[in-house]
Coordinates of C-alpha atoms in Angstrom, one line a residue:
M1 CA 101.3 88.2 140.7
D2 CA 100.1 84.7 141.2
S3 CA 98.0 84.6 138.1
T4 CA 100.8 85.7 135.8
R5 CA 101.9 83.1 133.3
E6 CA 105.6 82.9 132.4
V7 CA 106.9 82.3 128.9
D8 CA 110.1 83.2 127.1
V9 CA 108.4 85.1 124.3
V10 CA 105.0 86.8 123.7
V11 CA 104.0 87.4 120.1
I12 CA 101.3 90.1 119.7
G13 CA 99.3 89.8 116.5
A14 CA 98.6 86.8 114.2
G15 CA 98.7 88.4 110.8
Q16 CA 101.5 87.6 108.3
A17 CA 104.3 88.9 110.5
G18 CA 103.1 87.3 113.7
L19 CA 102.5 83.9 112.1
S20 CA 105.9 84.0 110.4
A21 CA 107.6 84.8 113.8
A22 CA 105.6 82.0 115.5
Y23 CA 106.6 79.5 112.8
H24 CA 110.3 80.4 113.2
L25 CA 110.0 80.1 117.0
R26 CA 108.6 76.6 116.6
R27 CA 111.4 75.7 114.1
S28 CA 113.9 76.9 116.7
G29 CA 112.6 74.5 119.3
F30 CA 110.2 76.8 121.2
E31 CA 107.0 75.1 122.2
P32 CA 103.6 76.9 122.0
E33 CA 102.1 77.8 125.4
R34 CA 105.1 76.5 127.2
D35 CA 107.9 78.7 125.7
F36 CA 105.9 81.2 123.7
V37 CA 102.3 82.4 123.3
V38 CA 100.6 84.2 120.3
L39 CA 97.9 86.7 121.3
D40 CA 95.6 88.1 118.6
R41 CA 92.9 90.8 118.9
S42 CA 91.0 89.7 115.9
P43 CA 88.0 87.3 116.3
A44 CA 89.2 84.8 113.7
P45 CA 92.3 83.9 111.7
G46 CA 93.3 86.1 108.8
G47 CA 94.9 89.2 110.4
A48 CA 93.7 92.5 108.8
W49 CA 92.7 90.6 105.7
Q50 CA 89.5 89.4 107.3
F51 CA 88.2 93.0 107.4
R52 CA 88.8 93.8 103.8
W53 CA 85.8 94.7 101.6
P54 CA 84.2 91.9 99.7
S55 CA 84.9 93.4 96.3
L56 CA 88.6 93.1 96.9
T57 CA 89.0 89.7 95.3
Y58 CA 92.1 87.7 95.6
G59 CA 92.9 88.4 91.9
K60 CA 93.2 92.1 92.7
V61 CA 95.6 91.7 95.6
H62 CA 99.1 93.0 94.7
G63 CA 102.2 91.2 96.0
M64 CA 100.7 88.6 98.5
H65 CA 103.5 86.2 99.4
S66 CA 102.9 82.8 101.1
L67 CA 103.9 82.3 104.7
P68 CA 107.1 80.3 105.3
G69 CA 106.8 76.6 105.1
M70 CA 103.4 76.4 103.4
E71 CA 102.5 77.8 100.0
L72 CA 99.1 79.4 99.2
T73 CA 98.2 77.6 96.0
D74 CA 95.2 77.2 93.7
A75 CA 93.4 80.2 95.2
D76 CA 90.3 81.3 93.2
P77 CA 91.0 84.8 91.9
V78 CA 87.4 85.8 92.0
R79 CA 86.8 84.9 95.7
P80 CA 87.1 87.7 98.3
S81 CA 90.6 88.0 99.6
S82 CA 89.2 88.0 103.1
E83 CA 88.0 84.5 102.6
V84 CA 91.0 83.2 100.8
V85 CA 93.5 84.5 103.2
G86 CA 91.4 83.8 106.3
E87 CA 91.2 80.1 105.3
Y88 CA 94.9 80.0 104.4
F89 CA 95.9 81.5 107.8
A90 CA 93.6 79.2 109.7
G91 CA 95.1 76.1 107.9
Y92 CA 98.6 77.4 108.6
E93 CA 97.9 77.8 112.3
R94 CA 96.6 74.2 112.4
A95 CA 99.4 72.7 110.3
F96 CA 102.1 74.1 112.6
G97 CA 100.1 73.9 115.9
L98 CA 100.6 77.6 116.7
R99 CA 97.6 77.6 119.1
V100 CA 96.8 81.3 118.7
R101 CA 94.8 82.8 121.6
R102 CA 92.0 85.1 120.4
P103 CA 90.3 87.4 120.8
V104 CA 92.8 88.9 123.3
H105 CA 93.3 92.6 123.6
V106 CA 96.7 93.7 124.9
R107 CA 96.3 96.7 127.0
A108 CA 99.9 97.5 128.0
V109 CA 103.4 96.2 128.0
R110 CA 105.6 97.3 130.8
D111 CA 108.7 96.4 132.8
A112 CA 108.3 93.9 135.6
E113 CA 110.1 94.7 138.8
E114 CA 113.5 93.0 139.1
D115 CA 113.9 90.1 141.4
G116 CA 115.6 90.8 144.7
D117 CA 118.9 89.5 143.4
G118 CA 118.8 91.8 140.4
T119 CA 118.1 89.0 137.9
G120 CA 115.1 88.0 135.9
H121 CA 114.3 91.4 134.3
R122 CA 111.1 90.6 132.4
L123 CA 108.2 92.2 130.6
L124 CA 104.7 92.2 131.7
V125 CA 102.1 91.9 129.0
E126 CA 98.7 93.0 130.4
T127 CA 95.6 91.8 128.5
D128 CA 91.9 91.4 129.0
A129 CA 92.6 87.6 129.3
G130 CA 95.3 87.9 132.0
V131 CA 98.9 88.8 132.3
W132 CA 102.0 87.1 130.7
S133 CA 105.5 87.6 131.9
A134 CA 108.1 87.3 129.1
R135 CA 111.8 87.7 128.5
A136 CA 111.2 89.0 125.0
L137 CA 108.4 90.4 122.9
I138 CA 107.6 90.2 119.2
N139 CA 105.2 93.0 118.3
A140 CA 103.2 92.3 115.1
T141 CA 100.2 94.4 115.5
G142 CA 100.2 96.0 112.1
T143 CA 98.2 99.1 111.4
W144 CA 94.5 98.2 110.7
D145 CA 93.4 99.3 114.2
R146 CA 94.8 102.9 113.6
P147 CA 93.2 104.4 110.5
F148 CA 94.6 107.8 109.8
W149 CA 92.2 110.7 109.5
P150 CA 93.9 114.0 108.4
R151 CA 92.6 117.2 110.0
Y152 CA 91.2 119.7 107.6
P153 CA 89.2 122.9 108.6
G154 CA 85.4 122.4 108.5
R155 CA 85.4 118.6 108.7
E156 CA 82.9 118.7 111.5
T157 CA 80.5 120.9 109.5
F158 CA 80.1 118.4 106.6
R159 CA 76.4 117.4 106.3
G160 CA 77.1 114.3 104.3
R161 CA 78.9 111.0 105.2
Q162 CA 82.5 110.6 106.0
L163 CA 84.2 107.2 106.2
H164 CA 87.7 105.7 106.1
T165 CA 88.9 102.7 104.0
A166 CA 88.7 100.7 107.2
R167 CA 84.9 100.9 106.9
Y168 CA 84.5 100.6 103.2
K169 CA 82.2 97.7 102.3
G170 CA 81.9 98.0 98.5
P171 CA 80.8 100.3 95.7
E172 CA 77.1 99.7 95.8
E173 CA 76.5 101.9 98.9
F174 CA 77.5 104.9 96.8
A175 CA 75.0 104.5 94.0
G176 CA 73.7 107.9 92.8
L177 CA 75.9 109.8 95.2
R178 CA 78.7 112.4 94.6
V179 CA 81.8 111.0 96.2
V180 CA 85.2 112.7 97.0
V181 CA 88.0 110.1 97.4
V182 CA 91.0 111.4 99.3
G183 CA 94.4 109.6 99.0
G184 CA 96.9 108.6 96.4
G185 CA 97.7 105.0 97.3
A186 CA 96.5 101.7 96.1
S187 CA 93.3 101.8 98.1
G188 CA 92.3 105.2 96.8
T189 CA 92.6 104.2 93.1
Q190 CA 90.8 100.9 93.8
H191 CA 87.9 102.7 95.5
L192 CA 87.6 105.2 92.6
L193 CA 87.6 102.5 89.9
E194 CA 85.0 100.5 91.7
I195 CA 82.7 103.4 92.8
A196 CA 82.7 105.4 89.5
P197 CA 80.2 103.1 87.7
Y198 CA 77.7 103.5 90.6
A199 CA 78.2 107.1 91.7
A200 CA 76.6 110.2 90.3
A201 CA 80.1 111.7 90.2
T202 CA 83.6 111.1 91.7
T203 CA 86.4 113.4 92.5
W204 CA 89.9 112.4 93.3
V205 CA 92.2 114.5 95.5
T206 CA 95.7 113.9 96.7
R207 CA 98.4 115.8 98.6
R208 CA 101.0 114.9 96.0
P209 CA 100.7 114.1 92.3
P210 CA 100.4 110.3 92.0
V211 CA 103.4 108.4 90.6
F212 CA 102.5 105.5 88.3
R213 CA 105.2 102.9 87.7
E214 CA 105.8 101.5 84.2
G215 CA 107.3 98.1 83.7
P216 CA 108.1 95.2 86.1
F217 CA 109.1 95.9 89.7
D218 CA 112.3 93.8 89.9
E219 CA 114.3 92.7 92.9
D220 CA 116.7 95.6 92.7
A221 CA 113.9 98.1 92.7
G222 CA 112.3 96.4 95.6
R223 CA 115.5 96.4 97.6
A224 CA 116.0 100.1 96.9
A225 CA 112.4 101.0 98.0
V226 CA 112.7 99.0 101.2
A227 CA 116.1 100.7 101.9
L228 CA 114.4 104.1 101.8
V229 CA 111.7 103.1 104.3
E230 CA 114.3 101.4 106.5
E231 CA 116.4 104.6 106.7
R232 CA 113.4 106.4 108.2
V233 CA 112.9 103.9 111.0
R234 CA 116.6 103.8 111.7
Q235 CA 116.3 107.5 112.4
G236 CA 113.3 107.1 114.6
L237 CA 110.9 108.8 112.1
V238 CA 107.3 107.6 111.5
P239 CA 107.7 105.0 108.7
R240 CA 106.3 105.6 105.3
S241 CA 104.5 102.9 103.3
V242 CA 106.5 101.0 100.7
V243 CA 104.0 102.0 98.0
S244 CA 104.7 105.7 98.8
V245 CA 108.3 105.0 97.6
T246 CA 107.5 102.5 94.7
G247 CA 104.6 104.3 93.1
L248 CA 101.5 102.7 91.7
P249 CA 101.7 99.9 89.1
L250 CA 100.2 100.7 85.8
N251 CA 97.9 97.8 85.1
E252 CA 95.1 97.8 82.5
A253 CA 92.4 99.0 85.0
I254 CA 94.6 102.0 85.9
R255 CA 95.2 102.8 82.3
Q256 CA 91.5 102.7 81.6
G257 CA 90.8 105.0 84.5
L258 CA 93.3 107.5 83.2
R259 CA 91.8 107.4 79.8
D260 CA 88.2 107.8 80.8
G261 CA 88.9 110.6 83.4
T262 CA 88.1 108.6 86.6
L263 CA 91.7 109.1 87.7
D264 CA 91.9 112.8 86.9
R265 CA 93.5 114.1 90.1
L266 CA 93.0 117.4 91.8
P267 CA 95.3 118.9 94.4
M268 CA 94.3 118.6 98.0
F269 CA 91.4 120.9 99.0
D270 CA 91.9 123.5 101.7
R271 CA 88.8 123.1 103.7
I272 CA 85.6 121.1 104.0
T273 CA 82.3 122.9 103.7
P274 CA 78.8 121.7 104.8
D275 CA 78.1 120.7 101.2
G276 CA 81.5 119.5 99.9
V277 CA 85.1 120.6 99.7
A278 CA 86.7 123.9 98.6
W279 CA 90.0 125.4 97.5
E280 CA 91.5 128.8 98.3
D281 CA 91.3 129.7 94.6
G282 CA 87.5 129.6 94.8
R283 CA 87.0 126.1 93.3
R284 CA 84.3 124.0 95.0
V285 CA 83.0 120.5 94.6
D286 CA 79.7 119.4 96.0
A287 CA 79.7 116.0 97.7
D288 CA 77.5 113.6 99.5
V289 CA 80.4 111.4 100.7
V290 CA 84.0 112.0 101.6
L291 CA 86.0 108.7 101.5
W292 CA 89.3 109.0 103.3
A293 CA 91.7 106.5 101.7
T294 CA 94.5 108.0 103.7
G295 CA 96.2 105.0 105.1
F296 CA 97.0 103.7 108.6
R297 CA 99.5 104.2 111.4
A298 CA 101.3 101.6 113.4
A299 CA 99.2 100.3 116.3
L300 CA 101.8 100.7 119.1
G301 CA 99.8 102.4 121.9
H302 CA 100.2 99.3 124.2
L303 CA 104.0 99.8 124.1
A304 CA 103.8 103.4 125.5
P305 CA 104.8 102.4 129.1
L306 CA 108.2 101.4 127.7
R307 CA 108.9 104.9 126.3
L308 CA 110.4 103.7 123.0
R309 CA 109.3 106.6 120.8
E310 CA 111.9 109.1 119.5
P311 CA 111.4 112.8 119.1
G312 CA 110.6 112.1 115.4
G313 CA 107.5 110.2 116.4
G314 CA 108.7 106.7 115.5
I315 CA 110.6 103.9 117.2
R316 CA 114.2 103.5 116.2
V317 CA 114.7 100.0 114.8
E318 CA 117.9 98.2 113.7
G319 CA 116.7 95.2 111.7
T320 CA 113.6 94.3 113.8
R321 CA 115.1 95.2 117.2
A322 CA 114.1 98.4 119.1
V323 CA 117.3 100.3 119.7
A324 CA 116.1 101.5 123.1
D325 CA 115.2 98.0 124.3
P326 CA 116.6 94.8 122.7
R327 CA 113.9 92.7 124.2
I328 CA 111.4 94.3 121.9
H329 CA 111.2 93.3 118.2
L330 CA 108.9 95.0 115.7
V331 CA 107.9 92.9 112.7
G332 CA 105.5 94.1 110.0
Y333 CA 106.7 97.7 110.9
G334 CA 108.3 100.1 108.4
P335 CA 110.4 98.1 105.9
S336 CA 108.9 94.8 106.9
A337 CA 105.3 95.9 106.3
S338 CA 105.0 94.0 103.1
T339 CA 104.1 90.3 103.2
I340 CA 107.5 89.2 102.0
G341 CA 109.2 91.6 104.3
A342 CA 107.1 90.3 107.2
N343 CA 108.4 86.8 106.5
R344 CA 112.0 87.8 106.6
A345 CA 111.5 90.0 109.7
G346 CA 109.9 87.1 111.6
R347 CA 113.0 84.9 110.9
A348 CA 115.4 87.7 111.8
A349 CA 113.5 88.5 115.1
V350 CA 113.7 84.9 116.3
R351 CA 117.4 84.7 115.5
D352 CA 118.1 87.8 117.6
I353 CA 115.8 86.6 120.4
R354 CA 117.6 83.3 120.6
R355 CA 120.9 85.1 121.0
L356 CA 119.3 87.4 123.6
L357 CA 117.9 84.6 125.7
R358 CA 121.4 82.9 125.9
E359 CA 122.9 86.1 127.4
P360 CA 122.6 87.3 131.0
S361 CA 119.5 89.4 131.7
P362 CA 120.2 93.0 130.9
S363 CA 119.3 96.0 133.1
F364 CA 117.1 98.7 131.6
A365 CA 116.6 102.1 133.2
A366 CA 113.4 104.0 132.5
A367 CA 113.9 106.8 130.0

């Protein structure tokens, strides 16, 4: 294709993981635009952070680690995290000349046809801004574009409002309403604690009893948690979030919510009714709003033509490399979904890609 632009590496996504990978590419001697390109679907710097609700101030953010090579310092804890991180990422892109292209929507990644002599086996990255041909791909698309909505009987009959964390804008919109919050992660508890002073009533439901973590979360505990998540992706299973393994930190806000009953948890309801939710034992809760704080799934639909998924629903990964295709690296996926994990994954992916590009082009058969 005459309009196809050739590079060694395409990076998809410019959140923490994508920027970390781009930084390590530059440090390894790859030049932006000539040797690699960073494509980002978002309209501005900041990754998924730019879409967070305004009441999520930087001081409430748990475990935000700086990008490699440039510390995030002197951030105002009362400013929205979307602003703080957006400005930090923008400054980072400028400081290292990463030249992110945005907004660019990647539609599909597929194999290019081999050249006539059997060499030059490349990937085609098809986007709404043209096509790039690459020898390797770093996928850093995160999860924000794939909010997870569990299926429960009667959901379509509910006469109130349903929304996901991805569309949450703040507690004021729930003033005087009866709100059911679904989900036992950090977002669910944050939403409850914010909404409770405004709402007429709140109800918290989760599939499993929440686990609250006492004491500091040290390096050994962190390694153990990441190892559990890593084992799942090594088996080709859908990754679980790190917080599902670590539990929720018991800070003063959580303690107060437990004391005053805001965080009294009910088991998951069995069905949704036109007026609320209901359990098989006859219990019912009337509601005006159901807020699904049920997490996200990895946004990997554009990789479907490569047929990387395993029967378990995930992509088998060793380190960051897709086992089925060593040209593909997933950063910010599974064990590298945390900000510190994304930094390490970006460095590891670039190290492996440098090794790959020194070797003769492999041959891949379609699965």
